[in-house]
Amino acid sequence: MSAFQYRNGELYVEDLALNTLADNYGTPAYVYSKAAISESYLAYAQALGERGKICYAVKANSNLAVLQLLASLGAGFDIVSLGELERVLLAGGEPGKIIFSGVGKTAAEMRRALEVGIACFNVESAAELEVLASVAADMGVQASISLRVNPDVDAQTHPYISTGLKENKFGIEFQSALAVYERAASLASLKVVGVDCHIGSQLTKASPFLDALDRLLVLIDQLAAKGIVIEHLDLGGGLGVDYQGEQPPAIADYVNMVLQKLADRPQSLIFEPGRSIVANAGVLLTEVIYLKPAEAHNFAIVDAAMNDNIRPSLYQAWQKVLPLQENIEAEERVWDIVGPICETGDFLAKKRELKLQTGSRLALMSSGAYGFVMSSNYNSRGRVCEILVDGEQAHLVRERETFADVIRAEKLIKN
Ligand SMILES: *Cc1c(COP(=O)(O)O)cnc(C)c1O
């Protein structure tokens, strides 16, 4: 059951009315449900059992309290930067359950990750492999590695979030993987432990994952023939969620399909889910500032904008819009929900049938992933606050930015 439900015409998150949160903390605001995050994480963890680990992809939602919650449930973490590493450590994540992905890791990032003892680097190029080997050698340690292999399968998702095709910048070409593995195995400061892929995001079918898995299994056999033993297989993240009636496989069903294919294999499994853990656990609250009905379009100008949630502008993403209060005394019309930013691309939703008045409050649903984390200060707007709800209790887990926060790092020059 969703953590967001109407009770007597009012939209609730767990046992709190979203209107009460808007009264207490203002709008716009991101609101997350602790129960919803926990439920999705545990669906993965319980289906996988002792067969491997779930490394939450921090970039989907990196609020410290969200990471703290997941760490307390036993999650590992998939990071893509030094900043994400430090967040995970601050939030209580175990270094031994951290894996480091990303195409552009710097030597400084590698050094810090080796210093704290992360579990594995997902290496994305032959050039990166050499740098990691020399950083580890300098430190007198051995770095555990997987190669991120590009299996060249079509994830059938939006081009900007499809990452497993030959033309994408990610990973090592399937044809070159064997040679790069042999090079890795020859370097004393590296320990080959895994094979990794991540083919895209918001996948709504299991078949591309299973195709990718088949290709990785072929590679694992080729490696075994060369005496390179693979301990774990990392299938990345990418499982989709229901934004607009999509029907992705249930988390447990997906994990079980993969487990079935691996039934007689010794490798353990890693998943790196981001979106499927947090997307539907969060909403963005916003309030209507002005209504501007017109011949071509009816515009509802709200206090949230593309700087707060860029997904609709960037990916043409569709997110459901729900009123915090049903049964408003207003005529139903078709509205475009737009923000105050000076860009035509500044919209949160288009052509939605809603009853609106000035001051109406709305929830942009499914905002828990790639929402706040992609927000910016464009138009000198402070980033909004984040609230984590647990039953009847609300925790302000990030304060709304003030003007002083926005200009903190800037300096006037002396004349
Ligand atoms: C973004 C990313 C993920 C998470 O993807 P989701 O679609 O949010 O599950 C996992 N692994 C890597 C390497 C990523 O870049």
PDB file of C-alpha atoms in Angstrom, residues 159-384:
ATOM      1  CA  PRO A 159      17.892   7.962 -24.363  1.00  0.00           C
ATOM      2  CA  TYR A 160      19.311  10.138 -21.557  1.00  0.00           C
ATOM      3  CA  ILE A 161      18.997   7.306 -19.036  1.00  0.00           C
ATOM      4  CA  SER A 162      19.986   4.450 -21.322  1.00  0.00           C
ATOM      5  CA  THR A 163      23.584   3.484 -20.607  1.00  0.00           C
ATOM      6  CA  GLY A 164      24.202  -0.039 -21.908  1.00  0.00           C
ATOM      7  CA  LEU A 165      24.475   0.556 -25.655  1.00  0.00           C
ATOM      8  CA  LYS A 166      27.743   0.654 -27.586  1.00  0.00           C
ATOM      9  CA  GLU A 167      27.324   4.368 -28.279  1.00  0.00           C
ATOM     10  CA  ASN A 168      27.112   5.289 -24.568  1.00  0.00           C
ATOM     11  CA  LYS A 169      30.076   6.660 -22.647  1.00  0.00           C
ATOM     12  CA  PHE A 170      29.759   4.078 -19.884  1.00  0.00           C
ATOM     13  CA  GLY A 171      31.689   0.901 -19.280  1.00  0.00           C
ATOM     14  CA  ILE A 172      34.134  -1.158 -21.291  1.00  0.00           C
ATOM     15  CA  GLU A 173      33.130  -2.587 -24.658  1.00  0.00           C
ATOM     16  CA  PHE A 174      32.190  -6.214 -24.419  1.00  0.00           C
ATOM     17  CA  GLN A 175      34.760  -7.160 -27.069  1.00  0.00           C
ATOM     18  CA  SER A 176      37.604  -5.540 -25.113  1.00  0.00           C
ATOM     19  CA  ALA A 177      36.616  -6.802 -21.677  1.00  0.00           C
ATOM     20  CA  LEU A 178      38.629 -10.007 -21.779  1.00  0.00           C
ATOM     21  CA  ALA A 179      41.871  -8.213 -22.619  1.00  0.00           C
ATOM     22  CA  VAL A 180      41.326  -5.587 -19.912  1.00  0.00           C
ATOM     23  CA  TYR A 181      40.621  -8.335 -17.367  1.00  0.00           C
ATOM     24  CA  GLU A 182      43.865 -10.071 -18.324  1.00  0.00           C
ATOM     25  CA  ARG A 183      45.718  -6.808 -17.830  1.00  0.00           C
ATOM     26  CA  ALA A 184      44.039  -6.323 -14.421  1.00  0.00           C
ATOM     27  CA  ALA A 185      44.932  -9.849 -13.359  1.00  0.00           C
ATOM     28  CA  SER A 186      48.570  -9.164 -14.201  1.00  0.00           C
ATOM     29  CA  LEU A 187      48.809  -6.151 -11.869  1.00  0.00           C
ATOM     30  CA  ALA A 188      49.830  -7.021  -8.326  1.00  0.00           C
ATOM     31  CA  SER A 189      48.038  -4.034  -6.762  1.00  0.00           C
ATOM     32  CA  LEU A 190      44.693  -5.113  -8.183  1.00  0.00           C
ATOM     33  CA  LYS A 191      42.472  -8.023  -7.224  1.00  0.00           C
ATOM     34  CA  VAL A 192      39.830  -9.025  -9.749  1.00  0.00           C
ATOM     35  CA  VAL A 193      36.640  -9.886  -7.858  1.00  0.00           C
ATOM     36  CA  GLY A 194      33.660  -9.065 -10.038  1.00  0.00           C
ATOM     37  CA  VAL A 195      31.884  -8.326 -13.264  1.00  0.00           C
ATOM     38  CA  ASP A 196      29.548  -5.352 -13.386  1.00  0.00           C
ATOM     39  CA  CYS A 197      27.063  -3.697 -15.691  1.00  0.00           C
ATOM     40  CA  HIS A 198      24.407  -1.002 -15.427  1.00  0.00           C
ATOM     41  CA  ILE A 199      22.336  -0.735 -18.567  1.00  0.00           C
ATOM     42  CA  GLY A 200      20.026   2.148 -17.824  1.00  0.00           C
ATOM     43  CA  SER A 201      17.356   3.540 -15.587  1.00  0.00           C
ATOM     44  CA  GLN A 202      13.558   3.289 -15.356  1.00  0.00           C
ATOM     45  CA  LEU A 203      13.458  -0.102 -17.095  1.00  0.00           C
ATOM     46  CA  THR A 204       9.955  -1.493 -16.987  1.00  0.00           C
ATOM     47  CA  LYS A 205      10.714  -4.974 -18.304  1.00  0.00           C
ATOM     48  CA  ALA A 206      12.979  -7.681 -16.955  1.00  0.00           C
ATOM     49  CA  SER A 207      14.121  -8.885 -20.389  1.00  0.00           C
ATOM     50  CA  PRO A 208      16.954  -6.355 -20.972  1.00  0.00           C
ATOM     51  CA  PHE A 209      18.374  -7.202 -17.521  1.00  0.00           C
ATOM     52  CA  LEU A 210      18.206 -10.918 -18.279  1.00  0.00           C
ATOM     53  CA  ASP A 211      19.837 -10.375 -21.692  1.00  0.00           C
ATOM     54  CA  ALA A 212      22.651  -8.436 -20.036  1.00  0.00           C
ATOM     55  CA  LEU A 213      23.010 -11.168 -17.430  1.00  0.00           C
ATOM     56  CA  ASP A 214      23.364 -13.798 -20.170  1.00  0.00           C
ATOM     57  CA  ARG A 215      26.162 -11.822 -21.759  1.00  0.00           C
ATOM     58  CA  LEU A 216      27.967 -11.418 -18.430  1.00  0.00           C
ATOM     59  CA  LEU A 217      27.722 -15.158 -17.808  1.00  0.00           C
ATOM     60  CA  VAL A 218      29.412 -15.807 -21.161  1.00  0.00           C
ATOM     61  CA  LEU A 219      32.197 -13.445 -20.110  1.00  0.00           C
ATOM     62  CA  ILE A 220      32.512 -15.127 -16.707  1.00  0.00           C
ATOM     63  CA  ASP A 221      33.015 -18.481 -18.452  1.00  0.00           C
ATOM     64  CA  GLN A 222      35.602 -17.011 -20.806  1.00  0.00           C
ATOM     65  CA  LEU A 223      37.425 -15.560 -17.803  1.00  0.00           C
ATOM     66  CA  ALA A 224      37.304 -18.870 -15.952  1.00  0.00           C
ATOM     67  CA  ALA A 225      38.936 -20.539 -18.965  1.00  0.00           C
ATOM     68  CA  LYS A 226      41.807 -18.088 -18.540  1.00  0.00           C
ATOM     69  CA  GLY A 227      42.055 -18.799 -14.842  1.00  0.00           C
ATOM     70  CA  ILE A 228      40.401 -15.528 -13.739  1.00  0.00           C
ATOM     71  CA  VAL A 229      37.878 -16.346 -11.050  1.00  0.00           C
ATOM     72  CA  ILE A 230      34.885 -14.035 -10.619  1.00  0.00           C
ATOM     73  CA  GLU A 231      33.379 -13.896  -7.121  1.00  0.00           C
ATOM     74  CA  HIS A 232      30.471 -11.565  -7.706  1.00  0.00           C
ATOM     75  CA  LEU A 233      28.220 -10.408 -10.452  1.00  0.00           C
ATOM     76  CA  ASP A 234      26.840  -6.873 -10.198  1.00  0.00           C
ATOM     77  CA  LEU A 235      23.744  -6.198 -12.294  1.00  0.00           C
ATOM     78  CA  GLY A 236      23.602  -2.488 -11.502  1.00  0.00           C
ATOM     79  CA  GLY A 237      20.400  -0.616 -10.796  1.00  0.00           C
ATOM     80  CA  GLY A 238      17.740   0.556 -13.166  1.00  0.00           C
ATOM     81  CA  LEU A 239      14.528  -1.196 -12.182  1.00  0.00           C
ATOM     82  CA  GLY A 240      11.681   1.161 -13.063  1.00  0.00           C
ATOM     83  CA  VAL A 241       8.792   2.430 -10.986  1.00  0.00           C
ATOM     84  CA  ASP A 242       5.162   3.293 -11.617  1.00  0.00           C
ATOM     85  CA  TYR A 243       4.965   6.993 -12.482  1.00  0.00           C
ATOM     86  CA  GLN A 244       2.088   6.819 -14.948  1.00  0.00           C
ATOM     87  CA  GLY A 245       0.716   3.299 -14.876  1.00  0.00           C
ATOM     88  CA  GLU A 246       3.941   1.576 -15.940  1.00  0.00           C
ATOM     89  CA  GLN A 247       4.048  -1.989 -14.691  1.00  0.00           C
ATOM     90  CA  PRO A 248       7.644  -2.883 -13.923  1.00  0.00           C
ATOM     91  CA  PRO A 249       8.249  -6.284 -12.344  1.00  0.00           C
ATOM     92  CA  ALA A 250       7.841  -6.286  -8.572  1.00  0.00           C
ATOM     93  CA  ILE A 251      11.204  -6.003  -6.811  1.00  0.00           C
ATOM     94  CA  ALA A 252      11.074  -9.522  -5.378  1.00  0.00           C
ATOM     95  CA  ASP A 253      10.016 -11.014  -8.721  1.00  0.00           C
ATOM     96  CA  TYR A 254      12.889  -9.319 -10.484  1.00  0.00           C
ATOM     97  CA  VAL A 255      15.433 -10.518  -7.925  1.00  0.00           C
ATOM     98  CA  ASN A 256      14.017 -14.028  -8.100  1.00  0.00           C
ATOM     99  CA  MET A 257      14.258 -14.123 -11.900  1.00  0.00           C
ATOM    100  CA  VAL A 258      17.945 -13.258 -11.637  1.00  0.00           C
ATOM    101  CA  LEU A 259      18.516 -15.755  -8.833  1.00  0.00           C
ATOM    102  CA  GLN A 260      16.915 -18.463 -10.929  1.00  0.00           C
ATOM    103  CA  LYS A 261      19.344 -17.837 -13.774  1.00  0.00           C
ATOM    104  CA  LEU A 262      22.231 -18.020 -11.312  1.00  0.00           C
ATOM    105  CA  ALA A 263      20.959 -21.093  -9.514  1.00  0.00           C
ATOM    106  CA  ASP A 264      23.934 -23.308 -10.346  1.00  0.00           C
ATOM    107  CA  ARG A 265      26.569 -20.585 -10.313  1.00  0.00           C
ATOM    108  CA  PRO A 266      28.864 -19.908  -7.391  1.00  0.00           C
ATOM    109  CA  GLN A 267      28.933 -16.105  -7.791  1.00  0.00           C
ATOM    110  CA  SER A 268      27.257 -13.819  -5.291  1.00  0.00           C
ATOM    111  CA  LEU A 269      25.074 -10.998  -6.581  1.00  0.00           C
ATOM    112  CA  ILE A 270      25.069  -7.260  -6.179  1.00  0.00           C
ATOM    113  CA  PHE A 271      22.258  -4.911  -7.118  1.00  0.00           C
ATOM    114  CA  GLU A 272      22.627  -1.129  -7.177  1.00  0.00           C
ATOM    115  CA  PRO A 273      19.041   0.133  -7.061  1.00  0.00           C
ATOM    116  CA  GLY A 274      18.343   3.829  -6.629  1.00  0.00           C
ATOM    117  CA  ARG A 275      15.054   4.923  -8.130  1.00  0.00           C
ATOM    118  CA  SER A 276      13.119   1.782  -7.210  1.00  0.00           C
ATOM    119  CA  ILE A 277      13.931   2.344  -3.526  1.00  0.00           C
ATOM    120  CA  VAL A 278      13.127   6.039  -3.162  1.00  0.00           C
ATOM    121  CA  ALA A 279      11.089   7.392  -6.113  1.00  0.00           C
ATOM    122  CA  ASN A 280       7.646   6.530  -4.848  1.00  0.00           C
ATOM    123  CA  ALA A 281       8.616   7.251  -1.253  1.00  0.00           C
ATOM    124  CA  GLY A 282       8.740  11.011  -1.831  1.00  0.00           C
ATOM    125  CA  VAL A 283       6.620  13.951  -2.995  1.00  0.00           C
ATOM    126  CA  LEU A 284       7.280  17.592  -3.721  1.00  0.00           C
ATOM    127  CA  LEU A 285       4.758  19.903  -2.046  1.00  0.00           C
ATOM    128  CA  THR A 286       3.932  23.140  -3.805  1.00  0.00           C
ATOM    129  CA  GLU A 287       1.382  25.939  -3.605  1.00  0.00           C
ATOM    130  CA  VAL A 288      -0.433  27.823  -6.362  1.00  0.00           C
ATOM    131  CA  ILE A 289       0.687  31.467  -6.443  1.00  0.00           C
ATOM    132  CA  TYR A 290      -1.390  32.673  -9.404  1.00  0.00           C
ATOM    133  CA  LEU A 291      -3.923  31.238 -11.788  1.00  0.00           C
ATOM    134  CA  LYS A 292      -3.640  32.473 -15.332  1.00  0.00           C
ATOM    135  CA  PRO A 293      -6.381  30.978 -17.456  1.00  0.00           C
ATOM    136  CA  ALA A 294      -6.025  31.840 -21.136  1.00  0.00           C
ATOM    137  CA  GLU A 295      -7.294  30.745 -24.497  1.00  0.00           C
ATOM    138  CA  ALA A 296      -4.412  28.479 -25.492  1.00  0.00           C
ATOM    139  CA  HIS A 297      -3.407  27.201 -22.050  1.00  0.00           C
ATOM    140  CA  ASN A 298      -4.522  27.544 -18.494  1.00  0.00           C
ATOM    141  CA  PHE A 299      -1.418  28.157 -16.437  1.00  0.00           C
ATOM    142  CA  ALA A 300      -1.223  27.488 -12.726  1.00  0.00           C
ATOM    143  CA  ILE A 301       1.914  29.231 -11.505  1.00  0.00           C
ATOM    144  CA  VAL A 302       3.224  27.433  -8.450  1.00  0.00           C
ATOM    145  CA  ASP A 303       6.052  28.122  -6.013  1.00  0.00           C
ATOM    146  CA  ALA A 304       8.130  25.073  -7.085  1.00  0.00           C
ATOM    147  CA  ALA A 305      10.093  25.192 -10.312  1.00  0.00           C
ATOM    148  CA  MET A 306      12.513  23.370 -12.570  1.00  0.00           C
ATOM    149  CA  ASN A 307      15.390  24.235 -10.240  1.00  0.00           C
ATOM    150  CA  ASP A 308      13.612  22.227  -7.518  1.00  0.00           C
ATOM    151  CA  ASN A 309      12.710  19.276  -9.741  1.00  0.00           C
ATOM    152  CA  ILE A 310      14.236  19.183 -13.199  1.00  0.00           C
ATOM    153  CA  ARG A 311      12.901  15.792 -14.288  1.00  0.00           C
ATOM    154  CA  PRO A 312       9.945  17.056 -16.359  1.00  0.00           C
ATOM    155  CA  SER A 313      12.148  19.591 -18.203  1.00  0.00           C
ATOM    156  CA  LEU A 314      15.166  17.312 -18.627  1.00  0.00           C
ATOM    157  CA  TYR A 315      13.607  13.948 -19.435  1.00  0.00           C
ATOM    158  CA  GLN A 316      10.044  14.900 -20.350  1.00  0.00           C
ATOM    159  CA  ALA A 317       9.202  12.972 -17.208  1.00  0.00           C
ATOM    160  CA  TRP A 318       5.550  12.640 -16.237  1.00  0.00           C
ATOM    161  CA  GLN A 319       4.701  12.748 -12.553  1.00  0.00           C
ATOM    162  CA  LYS A 320       1.249  12.568 -11.070  1.00  0.00           C
ATOM    163  CA  VAL A 321      -0.145  15.733  -9.452  1.00  0.00           C
ATOM    164  CA  LEU A 322      -2.552  15.331  -6.546  1.00  0.00           C
ATOM    165  CA  PRO A 323      -4.346  18.060  -4.590  1.00  0.00           C
ATOM    166  CA  LEU A 324      -3.665  18.014  -0.859  1.00  0.00           C
ATOM    167  CA  GLN A 325      -7.351  18.655  -0.374  1.00  0.00           C
ATOM    168  CA  GLU A 326     -10.044  17.014  -2.456  1.00  0.00           C
ATOM    169  CA  ASN A 327     -13.467  18.569  -3.015  1.00  0.00           C
ATOM    170  CA  ILE A 328     -12.328  22.139  -3.541  1.00  0.00           C
ATOM    171  CA  GLU A 329     -15.063  24.571  -4.617  1.00  0.00           C
ATOM    172  CA  ALA A 330     -13.675  25.383  -8.030  1.00  0.00           C
ATOM    173  CA  GLU A 331     -14.380  24.586 -11.632  1.00  0.00           C
ATOM    174  CA  GLU A 332     -12.382  21.700 -13.041  1.00  0.00           C
ATOM    175  CA  ARG A 333     -10.105  22.791 -15.867  1.00  0.00           C
ATOM    176  CA  VAL A 334      -7.064  21.501 -17.710  1.00  0.00           C
ATOM    177  CA  TRP A 335      -3.975  23.175 -16.247  1.00  0.00           C
ATOM    178  CA  ASP A 336      -0.281  23.408 -17.044  1.00  0.00           C
ATOM    179  CA  ILE A 337       1.558  23.509 -13.717  1.00  0.00           C
ATOM    180  CA  VAL A 338       4.487  25.879 -14.194  1.00  0.00           C
ATOM    181  CA  GLY A 339       7.106  27.522 -12.002  1.00  0.00           C
ATOM    182  CA  PRO A 340       8.292  31.125 -11.631  1.00  0.00           C
ATOM    183  CA  ILE A 341      11.590  30.614 -13.527  1.00  0.00           C
ATOM    184  CA  CYS A 342      12.302  32.568 -16.704  1.00  0.00           C
ATOM    185  CA  GLU A 343      12.397  29.557 -19.022  1.00  0.00           C
ATOM    186  CA  THR A 344       9.630  28.152 -21.181  1.00  0.00           C
ATOM    187  CA  GLY A 345      10.936  24.734 -20.165  1.00  0.00           C
ATOM    188  CA  ASP A 346      10.027  25.498 -16.563  1.00  0.00           C
ATOM    189  CA  PHE A 347       7.073  23.230 -15.959  1.00  0.00           C
ATOM    190  CA  LEU A 348       6.270  20.450 -13.543  1.00  0.00           C
ATOM    191  CA  ALA A 349       3.262  18.995 -15.328  1.00  0.00           C
ATOM    192  CA  LYS A 350       1.145  19.684 -18.392  1.00  0.00           C
ATOM    193  CA  LYS A 351      -2.536  19.263 -19.213  1.00  0.00           C
ATOM    194  CA  ARG A 352      -3.817  18.088 -15.850  1.00  0.00           C
ATOM    195  CA  GLU A 353      -7.493  18.169 -14.952  1.00  0.00           C
ATOM    196  CA  LEU A 354      -7.660  19.795 -11.556  1.00  0.00           C
ATOM    197  CA  LYS A 355      -9.860  22.049  -9.462  1.00  0.00           C
ATOM    198  CA  LEU A 356      -7.573  24.880  -8.451  1.00  0.00           C
ATOM    199  CA  GLN A 357      -7.751  28.152  -6.570  1.00  0.00           C
ATOM    200  CA  THR A 358      -5.017  30.589  -5.655  1.00  0.00           C
ATOM    201  CA  GLY A 359      -3.372  29.050  -2.603  1.00  0.00           C
ATOM    202  CA  SER A 360      -4.295  25.470  -3.510  1.00  0.00           C
ATOM    203  CA  ARG A 361      -1.610  23.038  -2.498  1.00  0.00           C
ATOM    204  CA  LEU A 362      -0.441  20.169  -4.661  1.00  0.00           C
ATOM    205  CA  ALA A 363       1.783  17.140  -4.304  1.00  0.00           C
ATOM    206  CA  LEU A 364       3.986  16.222  -7.239  1.00  0.00           C
ATOM    207  CA  MET A 365       4.069  12.495  -6.665  1.00  0.00           C
ATOM    208  CA  SER A 366       6.992  10.097  -7.182  1.00  0.00           C
ATOM    209  CA  SER A 367       9.574  12.784  -6.442  1.00  0.00           C
ATOM    210  CA  GLY A 368      11.813  10.836  -4.072  1.00  0.00           C
ATOM    211  CA  ALA A 369      14.443   9.917  -6.684  1.00  0.00           C
ATOM    212  CA  TYR A 370      16.456  12.373  -8.776  1.00  0.00           C
ATOM    213  CA  GLY A 371      14.419  15.211  -7.293  1.00  0.00           C
ATOM    214  CA  PHE A 372      16.157  17.210  -4.585  1.00  0.00           C
ATOM    215  CA  VAL A 373      19.578  15.848  -5.595  1.00  0.00           C
ATOM    216  CA  MET A 374      19.316  17.449  -9.028  1.00  0.00           C
ATOM    217  CA  SER A 375      18.041  20.775  -7.676  1.00  0.00           C
ATOM    218  CA  SER A 376      20.004  23.981  -8.123  1.00  0.00           C
ATOM    219  CA  ASN A 377      20.045  27.627  -7.140  1.00  0.00           C
ATOM    220  CA  TYR A 378      19.045  28.820 -10.616  1.00  0.00           C
ATOM    221  CA  ASN A 379      17.358  32.231 -10.449  1.00  0.00           C
ATOM    222  CA  SER A 380      18.974  32.576  -6.990  1.00  0.00           C
ATOM    223  CA  ARG A 381      16.309  30.392  -5.480  1.00  0.00           C
ATOM    224  CA  GLY A 382      17.331  28.682  -2.259  1.00  0.00           C
ATOM    225  CA  ARG A 383      16.997  24.933  -2.350  1.00  0.00           C
ATOM    226  CA  VAL A 384      13.921  23.693  -0.555  1.00  0.00           C
TER     227      VAL A 384
END
